[in-house]
Tab-separated table of C-alpha atoms in Angstrom:
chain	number	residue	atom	x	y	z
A	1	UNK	CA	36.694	90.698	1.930
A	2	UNK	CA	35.711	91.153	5.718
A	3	UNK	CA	33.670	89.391	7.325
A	4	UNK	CA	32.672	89.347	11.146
A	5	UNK	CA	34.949	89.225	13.567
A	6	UNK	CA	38.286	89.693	11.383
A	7	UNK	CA	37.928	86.382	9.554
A	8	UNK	CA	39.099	86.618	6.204
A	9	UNK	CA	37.257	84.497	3.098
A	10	UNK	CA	39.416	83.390	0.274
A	11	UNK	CA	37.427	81.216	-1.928
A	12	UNK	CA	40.069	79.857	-4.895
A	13	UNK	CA	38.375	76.862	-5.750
A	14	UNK	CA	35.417	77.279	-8.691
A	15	UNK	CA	31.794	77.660	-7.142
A	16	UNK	CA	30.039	74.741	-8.739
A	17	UNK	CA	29.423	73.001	-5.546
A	18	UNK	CA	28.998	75.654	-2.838
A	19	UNK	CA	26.305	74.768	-0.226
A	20	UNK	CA	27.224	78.412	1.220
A	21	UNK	CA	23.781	79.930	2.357
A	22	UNK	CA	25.059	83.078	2.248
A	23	UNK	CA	25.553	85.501	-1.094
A	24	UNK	CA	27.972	83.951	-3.318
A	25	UNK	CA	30.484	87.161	-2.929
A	26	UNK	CA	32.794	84.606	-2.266
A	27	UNK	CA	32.825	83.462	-6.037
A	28	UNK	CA	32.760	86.304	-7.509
A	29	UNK	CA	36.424	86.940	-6.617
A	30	UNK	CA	36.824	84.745	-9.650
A	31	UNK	CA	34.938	87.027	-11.915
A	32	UNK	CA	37.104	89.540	-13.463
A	33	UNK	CA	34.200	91.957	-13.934
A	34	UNK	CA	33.221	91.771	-10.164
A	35	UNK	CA	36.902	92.676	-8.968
A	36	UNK	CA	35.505	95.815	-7.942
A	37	UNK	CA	33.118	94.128	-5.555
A	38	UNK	CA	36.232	92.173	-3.880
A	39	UNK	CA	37.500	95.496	-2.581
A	40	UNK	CA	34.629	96.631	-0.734
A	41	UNK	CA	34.913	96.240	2.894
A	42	UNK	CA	31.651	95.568	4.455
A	43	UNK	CA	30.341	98.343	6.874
A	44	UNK	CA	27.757	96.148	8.762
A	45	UNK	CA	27.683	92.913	10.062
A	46	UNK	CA	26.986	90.357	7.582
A	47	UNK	CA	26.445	86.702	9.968
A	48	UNK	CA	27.553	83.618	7.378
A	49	UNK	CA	26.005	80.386	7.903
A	50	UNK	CA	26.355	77.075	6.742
A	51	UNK	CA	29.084	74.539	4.902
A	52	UNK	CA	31.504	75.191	2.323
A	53	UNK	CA	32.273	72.307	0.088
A	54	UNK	CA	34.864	73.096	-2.296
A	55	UNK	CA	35.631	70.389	-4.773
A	56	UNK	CA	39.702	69.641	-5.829
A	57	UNK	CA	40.503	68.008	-8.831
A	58	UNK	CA	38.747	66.409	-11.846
A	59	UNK	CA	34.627	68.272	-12.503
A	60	UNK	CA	32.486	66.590	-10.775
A	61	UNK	CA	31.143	63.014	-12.767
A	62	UNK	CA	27.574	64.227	-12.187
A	63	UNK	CA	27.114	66.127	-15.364
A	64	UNK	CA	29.617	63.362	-17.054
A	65	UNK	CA	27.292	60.268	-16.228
A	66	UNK	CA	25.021	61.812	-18.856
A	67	UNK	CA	27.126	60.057	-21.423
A	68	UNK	CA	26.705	56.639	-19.691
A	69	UNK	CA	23.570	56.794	-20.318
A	70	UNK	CA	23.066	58.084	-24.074
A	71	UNK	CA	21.780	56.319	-26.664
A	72	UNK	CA	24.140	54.976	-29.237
A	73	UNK	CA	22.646	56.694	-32.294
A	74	UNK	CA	23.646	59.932	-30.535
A	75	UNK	CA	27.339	58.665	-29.721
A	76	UNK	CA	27.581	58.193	-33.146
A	77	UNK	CA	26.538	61.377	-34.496
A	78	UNK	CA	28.508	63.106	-32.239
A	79	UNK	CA	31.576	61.304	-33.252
A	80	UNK	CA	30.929	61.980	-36.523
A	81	UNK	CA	30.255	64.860	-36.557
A	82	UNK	CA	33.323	65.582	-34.924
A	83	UNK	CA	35.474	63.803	-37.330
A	84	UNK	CA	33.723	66.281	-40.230
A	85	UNK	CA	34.961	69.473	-38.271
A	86	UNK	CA	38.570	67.978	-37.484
A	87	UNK	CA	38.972	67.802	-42.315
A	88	UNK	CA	37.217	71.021	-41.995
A	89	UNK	CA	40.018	72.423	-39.727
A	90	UNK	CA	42.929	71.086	-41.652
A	91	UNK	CA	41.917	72.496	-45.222
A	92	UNK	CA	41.540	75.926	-43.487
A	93	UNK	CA	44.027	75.871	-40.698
A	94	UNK	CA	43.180	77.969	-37.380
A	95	UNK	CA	44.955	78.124	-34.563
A	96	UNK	CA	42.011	76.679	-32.105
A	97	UNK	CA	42.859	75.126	-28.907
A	98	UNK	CA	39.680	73.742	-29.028
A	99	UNK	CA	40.183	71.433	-32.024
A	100	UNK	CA	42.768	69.403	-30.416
A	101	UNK	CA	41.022	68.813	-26.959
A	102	UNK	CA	38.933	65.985	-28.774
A	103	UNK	CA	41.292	63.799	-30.284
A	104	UNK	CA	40.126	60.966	-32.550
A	105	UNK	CA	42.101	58.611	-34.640
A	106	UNK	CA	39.481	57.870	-37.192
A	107	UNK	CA	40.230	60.401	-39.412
A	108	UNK	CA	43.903	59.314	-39.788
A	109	UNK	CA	42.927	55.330	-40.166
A	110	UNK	CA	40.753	56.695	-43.235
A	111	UNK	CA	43.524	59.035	-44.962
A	112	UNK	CA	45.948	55.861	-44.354
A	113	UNK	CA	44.048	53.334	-45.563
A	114	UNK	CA	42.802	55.414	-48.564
A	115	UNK	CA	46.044	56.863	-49.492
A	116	UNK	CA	47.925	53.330	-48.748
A	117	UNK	CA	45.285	51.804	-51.198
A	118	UNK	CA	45.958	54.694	-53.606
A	119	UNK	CA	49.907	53.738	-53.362
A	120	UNK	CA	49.394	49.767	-54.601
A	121	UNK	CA	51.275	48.522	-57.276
A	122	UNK	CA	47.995	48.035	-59.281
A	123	UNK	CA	48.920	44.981	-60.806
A	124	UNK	CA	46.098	42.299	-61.607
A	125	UNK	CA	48.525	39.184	-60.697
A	126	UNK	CA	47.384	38.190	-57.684
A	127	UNK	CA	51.167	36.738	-55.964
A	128	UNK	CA	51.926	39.910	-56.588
A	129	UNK	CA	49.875	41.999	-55.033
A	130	UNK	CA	51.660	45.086	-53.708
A	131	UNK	CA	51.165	43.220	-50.096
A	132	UNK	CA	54.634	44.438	-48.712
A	133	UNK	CA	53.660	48.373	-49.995
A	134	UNK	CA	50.662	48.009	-48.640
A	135	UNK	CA	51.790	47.422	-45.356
A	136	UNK	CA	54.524	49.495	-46.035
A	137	UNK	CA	52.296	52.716	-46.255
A	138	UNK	CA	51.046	51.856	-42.789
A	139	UNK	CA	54.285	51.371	-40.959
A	140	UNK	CA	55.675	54.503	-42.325
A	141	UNK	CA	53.162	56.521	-41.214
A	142	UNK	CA	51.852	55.486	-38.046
A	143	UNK	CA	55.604	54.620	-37.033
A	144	UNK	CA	56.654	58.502	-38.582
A	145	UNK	CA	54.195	59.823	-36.101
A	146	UNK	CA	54.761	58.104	-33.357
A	147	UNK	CA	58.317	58.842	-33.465
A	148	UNK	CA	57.764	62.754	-33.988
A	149	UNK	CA	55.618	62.482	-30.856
A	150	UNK	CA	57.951	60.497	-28.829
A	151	UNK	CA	60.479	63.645	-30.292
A	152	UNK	CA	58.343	66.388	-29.055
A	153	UNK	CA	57.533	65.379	-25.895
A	154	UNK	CA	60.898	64.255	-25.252
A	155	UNK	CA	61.375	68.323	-25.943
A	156	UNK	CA	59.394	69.107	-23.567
A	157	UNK	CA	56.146	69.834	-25.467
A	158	UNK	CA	52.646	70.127	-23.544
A	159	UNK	CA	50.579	68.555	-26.121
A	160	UNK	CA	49.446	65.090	-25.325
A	161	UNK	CA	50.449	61.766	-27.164
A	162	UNK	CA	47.420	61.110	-29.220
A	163	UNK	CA	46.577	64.515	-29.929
A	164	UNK	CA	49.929	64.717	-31.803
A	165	UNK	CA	48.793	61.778	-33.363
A	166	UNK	CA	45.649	62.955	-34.412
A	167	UNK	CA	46.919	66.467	-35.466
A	168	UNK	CA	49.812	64.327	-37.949
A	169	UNK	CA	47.479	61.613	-38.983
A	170	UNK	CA	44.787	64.417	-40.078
A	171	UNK	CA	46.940	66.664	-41.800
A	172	UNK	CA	48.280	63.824	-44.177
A	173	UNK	CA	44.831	64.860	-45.960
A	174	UNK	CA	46.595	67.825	-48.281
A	175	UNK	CA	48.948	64.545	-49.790
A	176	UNK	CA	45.950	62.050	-50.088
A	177	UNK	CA	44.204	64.785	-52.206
A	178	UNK	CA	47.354	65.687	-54.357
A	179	UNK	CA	47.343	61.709	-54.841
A	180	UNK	CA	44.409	61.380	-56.227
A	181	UNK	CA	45.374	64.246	-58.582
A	182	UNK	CA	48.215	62.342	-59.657
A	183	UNK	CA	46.964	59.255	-60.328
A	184	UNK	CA	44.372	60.703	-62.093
A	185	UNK	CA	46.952	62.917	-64.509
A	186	UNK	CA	48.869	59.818	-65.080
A	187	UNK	CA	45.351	58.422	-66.150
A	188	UNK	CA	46.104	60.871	-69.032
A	189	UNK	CA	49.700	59.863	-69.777
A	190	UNK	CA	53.273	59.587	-68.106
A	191	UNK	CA	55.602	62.182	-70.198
A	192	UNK	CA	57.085	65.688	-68.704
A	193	UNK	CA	54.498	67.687	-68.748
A	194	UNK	CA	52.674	65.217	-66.586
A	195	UNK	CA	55.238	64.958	-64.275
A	196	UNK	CA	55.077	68.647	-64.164
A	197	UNK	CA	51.922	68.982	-63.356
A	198	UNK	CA	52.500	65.964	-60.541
A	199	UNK	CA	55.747	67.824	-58.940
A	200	UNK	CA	53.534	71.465	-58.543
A	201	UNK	CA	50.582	69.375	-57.456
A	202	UNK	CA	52.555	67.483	-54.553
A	203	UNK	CA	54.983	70.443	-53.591
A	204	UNK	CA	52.130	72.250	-53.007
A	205	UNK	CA	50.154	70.111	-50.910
A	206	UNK	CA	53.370	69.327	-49.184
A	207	UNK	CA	53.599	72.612	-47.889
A	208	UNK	CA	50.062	73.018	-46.951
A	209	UNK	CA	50.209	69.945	-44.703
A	210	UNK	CA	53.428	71.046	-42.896
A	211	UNK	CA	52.096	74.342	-42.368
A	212	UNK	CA	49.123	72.853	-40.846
A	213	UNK	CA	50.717	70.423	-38.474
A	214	UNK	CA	52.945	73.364	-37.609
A	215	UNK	CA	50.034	75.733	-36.999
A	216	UNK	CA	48.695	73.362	-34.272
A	217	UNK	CA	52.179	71.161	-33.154
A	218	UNK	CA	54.756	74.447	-33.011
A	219	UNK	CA	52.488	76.313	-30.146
A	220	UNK	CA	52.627	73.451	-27.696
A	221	UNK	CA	56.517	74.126	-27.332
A	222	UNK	CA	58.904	76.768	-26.092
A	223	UNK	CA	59.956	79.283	-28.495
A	224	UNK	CA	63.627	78.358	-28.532
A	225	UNK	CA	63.037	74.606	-29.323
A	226	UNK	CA	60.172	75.059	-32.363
A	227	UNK	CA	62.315	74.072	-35.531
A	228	UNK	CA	63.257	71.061	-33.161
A	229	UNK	CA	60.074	69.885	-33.297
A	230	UNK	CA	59.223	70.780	-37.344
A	231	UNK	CA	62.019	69.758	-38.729
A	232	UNK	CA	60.952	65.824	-38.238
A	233	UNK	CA	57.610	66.783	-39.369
A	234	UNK	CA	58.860	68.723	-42.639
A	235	UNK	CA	61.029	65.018	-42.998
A	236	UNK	CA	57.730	63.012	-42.200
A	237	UNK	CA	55.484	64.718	-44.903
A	238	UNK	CA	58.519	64.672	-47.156
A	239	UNK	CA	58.679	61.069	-47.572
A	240	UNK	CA	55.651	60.715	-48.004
A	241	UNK	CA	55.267	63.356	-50.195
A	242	UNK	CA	58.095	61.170	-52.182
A	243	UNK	CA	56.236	58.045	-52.152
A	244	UNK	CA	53.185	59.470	-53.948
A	245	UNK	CA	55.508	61.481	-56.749
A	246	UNK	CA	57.545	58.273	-57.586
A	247	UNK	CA	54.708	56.983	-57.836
A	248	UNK	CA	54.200	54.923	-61.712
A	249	UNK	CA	51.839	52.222	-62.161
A	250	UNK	CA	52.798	49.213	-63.895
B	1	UNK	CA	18.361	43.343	-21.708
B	2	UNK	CA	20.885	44.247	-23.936
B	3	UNK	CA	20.568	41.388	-26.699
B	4	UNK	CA	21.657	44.005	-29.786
B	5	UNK	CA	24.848	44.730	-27.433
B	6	UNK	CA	26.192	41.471	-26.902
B	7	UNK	CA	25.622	40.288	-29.862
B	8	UNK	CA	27.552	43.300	-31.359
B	9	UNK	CA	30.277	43.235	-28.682
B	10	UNK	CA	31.133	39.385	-30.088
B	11	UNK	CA	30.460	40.306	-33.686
B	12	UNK	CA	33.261	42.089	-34.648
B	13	UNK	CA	36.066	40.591	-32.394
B	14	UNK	CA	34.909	37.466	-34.016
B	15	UNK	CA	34.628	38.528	-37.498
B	16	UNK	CA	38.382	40.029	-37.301
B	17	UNK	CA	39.623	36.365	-35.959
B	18	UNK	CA	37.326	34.674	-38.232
B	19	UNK	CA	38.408	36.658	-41.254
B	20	UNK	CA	42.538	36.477	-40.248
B	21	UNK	CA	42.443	32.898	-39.995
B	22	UNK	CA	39.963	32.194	-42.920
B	23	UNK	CA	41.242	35.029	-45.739
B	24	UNK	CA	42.541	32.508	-47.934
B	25	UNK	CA	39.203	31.130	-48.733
B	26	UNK	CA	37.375	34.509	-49.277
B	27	UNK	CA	39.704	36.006	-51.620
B	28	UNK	CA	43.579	35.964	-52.462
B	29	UNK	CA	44.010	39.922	-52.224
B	30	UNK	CA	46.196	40.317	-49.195
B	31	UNK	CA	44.392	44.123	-49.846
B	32	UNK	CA	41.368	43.288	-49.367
B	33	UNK	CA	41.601	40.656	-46.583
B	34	UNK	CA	43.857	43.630	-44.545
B	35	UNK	CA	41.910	46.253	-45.211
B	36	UNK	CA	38.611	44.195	-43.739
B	37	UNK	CA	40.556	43.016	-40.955
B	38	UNK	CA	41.769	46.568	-39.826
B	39	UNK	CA	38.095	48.171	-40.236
B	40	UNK	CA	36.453	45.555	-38.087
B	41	UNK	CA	39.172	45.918	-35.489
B	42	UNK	CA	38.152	49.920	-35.139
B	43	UNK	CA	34.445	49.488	-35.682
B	44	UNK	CA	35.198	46.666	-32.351
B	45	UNK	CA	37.288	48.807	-30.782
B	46	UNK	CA	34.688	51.897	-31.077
B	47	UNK	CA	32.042	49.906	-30.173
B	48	UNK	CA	33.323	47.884	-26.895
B	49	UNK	CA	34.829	51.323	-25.501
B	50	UNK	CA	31.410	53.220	-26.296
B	51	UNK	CA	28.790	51.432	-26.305
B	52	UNK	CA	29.068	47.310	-25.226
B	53	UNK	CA	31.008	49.135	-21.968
B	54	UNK	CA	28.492	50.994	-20.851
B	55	UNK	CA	25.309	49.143	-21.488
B	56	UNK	CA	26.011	46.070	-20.388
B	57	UNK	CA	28.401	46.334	-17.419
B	58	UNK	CA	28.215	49.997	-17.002
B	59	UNK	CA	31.603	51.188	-17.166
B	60	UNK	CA	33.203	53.464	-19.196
B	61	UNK	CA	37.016	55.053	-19.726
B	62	UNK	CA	38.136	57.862	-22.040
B	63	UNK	CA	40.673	60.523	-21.931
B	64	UNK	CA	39.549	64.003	-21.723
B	65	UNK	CA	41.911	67.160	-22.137
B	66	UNK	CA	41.481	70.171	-19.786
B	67	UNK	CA	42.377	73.976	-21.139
B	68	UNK	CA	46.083	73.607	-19.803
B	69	UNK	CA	46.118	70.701	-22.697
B	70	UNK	CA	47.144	68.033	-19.555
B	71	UNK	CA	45.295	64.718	-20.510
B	72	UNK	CA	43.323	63.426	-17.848
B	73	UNK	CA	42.097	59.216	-18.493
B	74	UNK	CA	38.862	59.131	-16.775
B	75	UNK	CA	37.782	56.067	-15.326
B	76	UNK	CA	33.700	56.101	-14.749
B	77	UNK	CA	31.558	53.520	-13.565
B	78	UNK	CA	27.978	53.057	-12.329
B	79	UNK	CA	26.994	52.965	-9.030
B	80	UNK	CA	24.930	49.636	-9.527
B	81	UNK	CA	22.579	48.626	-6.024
B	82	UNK	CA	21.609	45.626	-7.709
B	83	UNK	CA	22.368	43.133	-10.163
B	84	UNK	CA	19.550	41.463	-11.938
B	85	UNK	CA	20.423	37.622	-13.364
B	86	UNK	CA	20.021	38.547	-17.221
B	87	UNK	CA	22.886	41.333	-16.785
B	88	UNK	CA	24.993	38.714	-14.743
B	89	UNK	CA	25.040	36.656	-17.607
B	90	UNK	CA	25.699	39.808	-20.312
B	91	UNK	CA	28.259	40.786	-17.756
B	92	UNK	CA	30.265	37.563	-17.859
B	93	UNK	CA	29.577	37.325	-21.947
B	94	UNK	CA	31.309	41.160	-21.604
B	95	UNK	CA	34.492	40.044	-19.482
B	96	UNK	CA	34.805	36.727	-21.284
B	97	UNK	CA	34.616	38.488	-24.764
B	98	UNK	CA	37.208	41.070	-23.526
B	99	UNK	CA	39.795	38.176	-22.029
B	100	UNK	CA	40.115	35.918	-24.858
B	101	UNK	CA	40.537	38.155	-27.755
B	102	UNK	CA	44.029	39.678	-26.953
B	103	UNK	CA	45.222	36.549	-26.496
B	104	UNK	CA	43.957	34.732	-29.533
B	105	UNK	CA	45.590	37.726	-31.456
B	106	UNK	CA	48.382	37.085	-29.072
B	107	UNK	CA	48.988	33.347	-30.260
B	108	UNK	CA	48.523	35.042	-34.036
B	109	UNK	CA	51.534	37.420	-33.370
B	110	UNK	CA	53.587	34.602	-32.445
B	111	UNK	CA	52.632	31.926	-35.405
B	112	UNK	CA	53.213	34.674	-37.512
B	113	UNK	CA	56.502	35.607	-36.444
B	114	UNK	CA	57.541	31.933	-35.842
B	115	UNK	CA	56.230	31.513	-39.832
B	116	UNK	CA	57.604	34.476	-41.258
B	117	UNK	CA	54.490	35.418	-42.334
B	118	UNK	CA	55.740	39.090	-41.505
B	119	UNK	CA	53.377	41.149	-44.045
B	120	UNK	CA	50.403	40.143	-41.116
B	121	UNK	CA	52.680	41.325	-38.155
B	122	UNK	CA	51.320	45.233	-38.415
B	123	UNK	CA	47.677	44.135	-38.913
B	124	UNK	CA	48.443	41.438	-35.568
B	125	UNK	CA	49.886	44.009	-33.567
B	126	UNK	CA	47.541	46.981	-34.187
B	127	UNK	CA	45.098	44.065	-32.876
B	128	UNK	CA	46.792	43.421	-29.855
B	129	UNK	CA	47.181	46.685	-28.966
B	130	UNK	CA	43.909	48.007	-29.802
B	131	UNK	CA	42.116	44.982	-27.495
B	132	UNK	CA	44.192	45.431	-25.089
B	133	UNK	CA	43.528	49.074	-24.776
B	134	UNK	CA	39.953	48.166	-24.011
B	135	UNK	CA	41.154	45.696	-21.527
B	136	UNK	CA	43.212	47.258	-19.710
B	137	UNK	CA	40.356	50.209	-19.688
B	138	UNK	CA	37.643	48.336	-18.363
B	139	UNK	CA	39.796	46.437	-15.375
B	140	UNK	CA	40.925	50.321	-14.538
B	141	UNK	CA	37.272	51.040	-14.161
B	142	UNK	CA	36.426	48.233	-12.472
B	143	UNK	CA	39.222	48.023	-10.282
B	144	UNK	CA	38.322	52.032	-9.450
B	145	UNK	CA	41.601	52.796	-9.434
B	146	UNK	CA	41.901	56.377	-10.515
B	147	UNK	CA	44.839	56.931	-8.168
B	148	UNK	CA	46.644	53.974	-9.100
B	149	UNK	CA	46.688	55.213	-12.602
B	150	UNK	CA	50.828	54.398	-13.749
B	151	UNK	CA	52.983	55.584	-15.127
B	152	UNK	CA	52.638	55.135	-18.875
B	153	UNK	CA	49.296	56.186	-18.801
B	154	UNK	CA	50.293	60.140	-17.234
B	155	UNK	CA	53.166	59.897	-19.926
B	156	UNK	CA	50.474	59.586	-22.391
């Protein structure tokens, strides 16, 4: 685009803060529909006028300092609310970049504790308490994930560190559902047919939470290095997926 | 100005330390007593990095992902012309608060190593790290050092 006297306007940067006076051609040239417009060399003499600020970096904080100043009941909600749509995600996996852009560990903390509470001993003497399994549940998976992320970004992945986190600690859901399903058949009884029922139960949740880490994990690497990075998770949910079918209470 | 704030902002660091050095008396499932301890560590995490942050010294950090998926830890705080003398005394409360947990739960980590009480040493160290997250947050924003930002933190 040509404007007077040869001088040649690239604007590269986006137009939120353009004090331009003049018509905002200059943005358009991000506008894929307005390519056309680009082209056009200008017969006339079109005078421009005035500053061009263009800002680098980070959005401006101006529309952010809205959420310094919300009220609480609304920082809630929207938390919430956001935790509800990550479980919705993970029973019907979709590939959505979107998902993953607000991480949250609360979701994980609740499948952990819940499925660590689920994994006690159940014994009503109170030295013995299942304290060590307790705890046990937690190392295991927090440490599992941690490790797997250390592993993929050590690969080279793009994804961040807690949104790995988040995306392994939210698709342990699958296994906390297929143990409550077992402890519930072995309400029933403890012979084959039970553990039958437990070994379909767990293999298939198994596979539905690997699949859904991969769905979300696998894209953030290169194609050549993507069983690199789902092998440890396959090993991750596996032991877990262990833990809940050897499973017997006293 | 903020009463409901700082009383919150104290409540559940000193609930967790309360309850870790008192879960004998209240019940002898080590369960129970964990479980309790963990949820009021996120509900004061949550809280301080939320809410306490931004109402009573008006500050506030969080981590934001752009659409490349690069994680950028944003460091905000209020331009603030002046200070009135209620908010200079939250403000203190806010810092104080912030200071001494981590190392209270620092002093746990060691007794408990030193005492082998090692069944406590997750629930210590997930409280160590999580108030120290929140400290090291706030000093970032108050310090205003979005440059100075190391290099853990662009790891992360």
């Amino acid at each position: 685009m040509l404007l007077e006297q040869g001088t040649t306007l690239r604007a590269l940067e986006p137009c939120a803060r353009h004090s331009l006076r003049a018509p905002l051609r200059s943005c358009l040239l991000q506008d894929e529909q307005f390519a056309d417009l680009a082209d056009m060399s200008l017969s006339g003499d079109i005078t421009v006028e005035g500053e061009i600020t263009v800002p680098v970096g980070a959005p401006s904080p101006d529309e952010d300092f809205s959420t310094l100043d919300e009220p609480v009941r609304e920082t809630i909600m929207r938390d919430l609310k956001a935790v509800g749509k990550k479980f919705v995600h993970v029973m019907y996996p979709k590939k959505s970049s979107t998902l993953l852009r607000d991480w949250d560990l609360w979701g994980p903390l609740v499948l952990c504790v819940s499925l660590a509470l689920m994994l006690q001993g159940g014994s009503a003497d109170s030295k013995e308490d299942g304290g060590p399994q307790f705890a046990e549940v937690f190392v295991i998976i927090w440490f599992g994930a941690v490790v797997i992320t250390l592993n993929s970004k050590l690969l080279g992945g793009t994804i961040s560190f807690f949104q790995s986190l988040c995306v392994l600690g939210y698709c342990v859901l699958p296994l906390t559902v297929a143990m409550l399903v077992c402890r519930l058949v072995l309400l029933a009884g403890a012979g084959t047919i039970s553990f039958v029922v437990r070994l379909l139960v767990v293999l298939a949740m198994f596979a539905w939470s690997t699949l859904a880490s991969t769905a979300f994990l696998a894209d953030s690497q290169p194609p050549n290095r993507k069983a690199l990075v789902v092998y440890p998770i396959f090993l991750f949910y596996f032991v877990i997926s262990w833990m809940i079918l050897t499973f017997t209470p006293q | 100005r903020h009463p409901l704030a700082t009383f919150f902002h104290l409540f559940f660091r000193g609930s967790a330390i309360v309850t870790y050095l008192f879960c004998d008396w209240f019940s002898n499932s080590f369960v129970a007593c964990f479980v309790t301890i963990l949820l009021l560590l996120s509900f004061d995490f949550w809280s301080v990095k939320n809410v306490t942050g931004r109402l009573l010294v008006g500050l506030r950090w969080r981590n934001q992902i752009d659409e490349d998926g690069k994680s950028h830890w944003v460091f905000e705080a209020k331009e603030v012309s002046t200070v009135a003398a209620s908010s200079e005394v939250e403000a203190q409360i806010f810092w104080l608060g912030l200071i001494i947990c981590p190392v209270i739960w620092t002093v746990f980590f060691f007794s408990t190593l030193f005492s082998l009480k090692l069944k406590w040493l997750a629930l210590v160290i997930a409280g160590i790290s999580l108030q120290t997250a929140n400290l090291y947050g706030y000093i970032h924003c108050k310090l205003g050092g979005q440059k100075s930002i190391s290099r853990t933190t662009s790891f992360v």
